[in-house]
């Protein structure tokens, strides 16, 4: 299910499991839109939604980065900024990067959703039924 991205992150914003799940699920939604247009995509499994006891690790955020980059380069090659790599025991994702990721997701949604809705469909008759 698509959820409107948060694109107004600032220095006082706090990243929690709801934000993690929104980004992950929006990327999964974009993948499904992509697969409606193209047969396959290299994709990193982002796992299940995080709960209150779950905490995202650097590898989880890197999967967001990789999947967003894969979608952009495979479809429209939009300018969504430079992909970053995060490491354990290093600074966590900041509001600048969260804005870049969520704005990139929003841009890709516009492109993929529009393309999936405008795909020409032919009406034809098969054994007396209209499809």
XYZ file of C-alpha atoms in Angstrom:
131
model
C 0.000 0.000 0.000
C 1.281 3.452 -0.932
C 1.758 5.983 1.860
C 2.594 9.603 1.171
C 6.330 10.104 1.831
C 7.532 12.508 4.480
C 9.605 15.101 2.640
C 9.951 17.720 5.359
C 12.590 16.126 7.566
C 14.584 18.607 9.633
C 17.295 18.505 12.260
C 14.706 18.028 15.018
C 12.906 15.124 13.303
C 13.077 11.682 14.864
C 13.257 8.533 12.776
C 11.219 5.635 14.178
C 9.742 2.308 13.110
C 6.776 3.991 11.404
C 9.168 5.931 9.180
C 11.211 2.813 8.484
C 8.090 0.838 7.553
C 6.714 3.641 5.360
C 9.938 3.854 3.352
C 10.268 0.067 3.076
C 6.647 -0.451 2.045
C 6.723 2.423 -0.455
C 9.804 0.892 -2.078
C 8.007 -2.472 -2.228
C 4.998 -0.737 -3.820
C 7.276 0.854 -6.433
C 8.793 -2.541 -7.155
C 5.318 -3.930 -7.894
C 4.574 -0.993 -10.218
C 7.898 -1.624 -11.958
C 7.131 -5.334 -12.374
C 3.799 -4.446 -14.001
C 5.829 -2.781 -16.762
C 8.989 -4.887 -16.915
C 9.617 -8.582 -16.303
C 12.274 -8.457 -13.587
C 14.454 -6.317 -11.348
C 17.433 -7.030 -9.116
C 16.039 -6.494 -5.625
C 17.332 -6.770 -2.094
C 14.851 -8.219 0.357
C 14.167 -5.612 3.041
C 12.537 -8.048 5.445
C 9.399 -7.579 7.504
C 8.088 -4.400 9.069
C 9.850 -3.267 12.222
C 7.951 -3.180 15.504
C 8.633 -1.208 18.643
C 11.380 -3.627 19.632
C 12.991 -3.640 16.187
C 15.694 -1.174 15.311
C 17.006 -0.510 11.813
C 20.669 -1.213 11.251
C 23.058 0.199 8.688
C 22.417 -2.794 6.409
C 18.665 -2.064 6.477
C 19.208 1.535 5.357
C 21.725 0.392 2.726
C 19.029 -1.854 1.243
C 16.779 1.219 0.913
C 19.596 3.009 -0.856
C 20.346 0.057 -3.161
C 16.713 -0.594 -4.097
C 15.979 3.086 -4.725
C 19.078 3.331 -6.915
C 18.130 0.145 -8.779
C 14.606 1.409 -9.480
C 15.809 4.798 -10.654
C 18.565 3.471 -12.908
C 16.354 0.682 -14.297
C 13.403 2.890 -15.130
C 13.830 6.608 -15.582
C 17.342 7.403 -14.378
C 15.980 10.317 -12.381
C 18.332 12.649 -10.563
C 17.692 11.524 -6.996
C 21.126 12.429 -5.655
C 24.049 10.240 -4.731
C 23.543 6.906 -3.043
C 25.218 6.649 0.349
C 26.536 3.648 2.215
C 26.129 3.394 5.964
C 28.306 1.398 8.348
C 27.806 -0.058 11.819
C 29.048 2.130 14.662
C 29.102 5.182 12.398
C 26.689 8.140 12.266
C 23.122 7.085 11.509
C 21.101 8.392 8.567
C 20.393 12.111 8.887
C 17.483 14.323 7.871
C 19.206 15.401 4.638
C 19.513 11.810 3.452
C 15.982 10.943 4.602
C 14.626 13.857 2.547
C 16.663 12.699 -0.475
C 15.371 9.126 -0.179
C 11.726 10.061 0.347
C 11.764 12.701 -2.413
C 13.326 10.112 -4.730
C 10.569 7.657 -3.804
C 7.952 10.329 -4.510
C 9.488 11.174 -7.908
C 9.655 7.502 -8.900
C 6.075 6.981 -7.792
C 4.924 9.737 -10.144
C 6.819 8.213 -13.049
C 5.989 4.556 -12.410
C 2.357 5.086 -11.477
C 1.771 7.272 -14.515
C 3.436 4.744 -16.809
C 1.533 1.816 -15.335
C -1.798 3.628 -15.774
C -1.114 4.731 -19.338
C -0.009 1.341 -20.599
C -2.194 0.560 -23.627
C -4.568 -2.339 -23.157
C -6.286 -3.988 -26.081
C -9.863 -5.204 -25.765
C -10.324 -8.509 -27.491
C -12.827 -11.315 -27.739
C -11.859 -14.790 -26.680
C -14.414 -17.558 -27.198
C -17.313 -15.103 -27.184
C -16.281 -13.138 -24.065
C -14.856 -9.620 -24.024
C -11.610 -9.241 -22.113
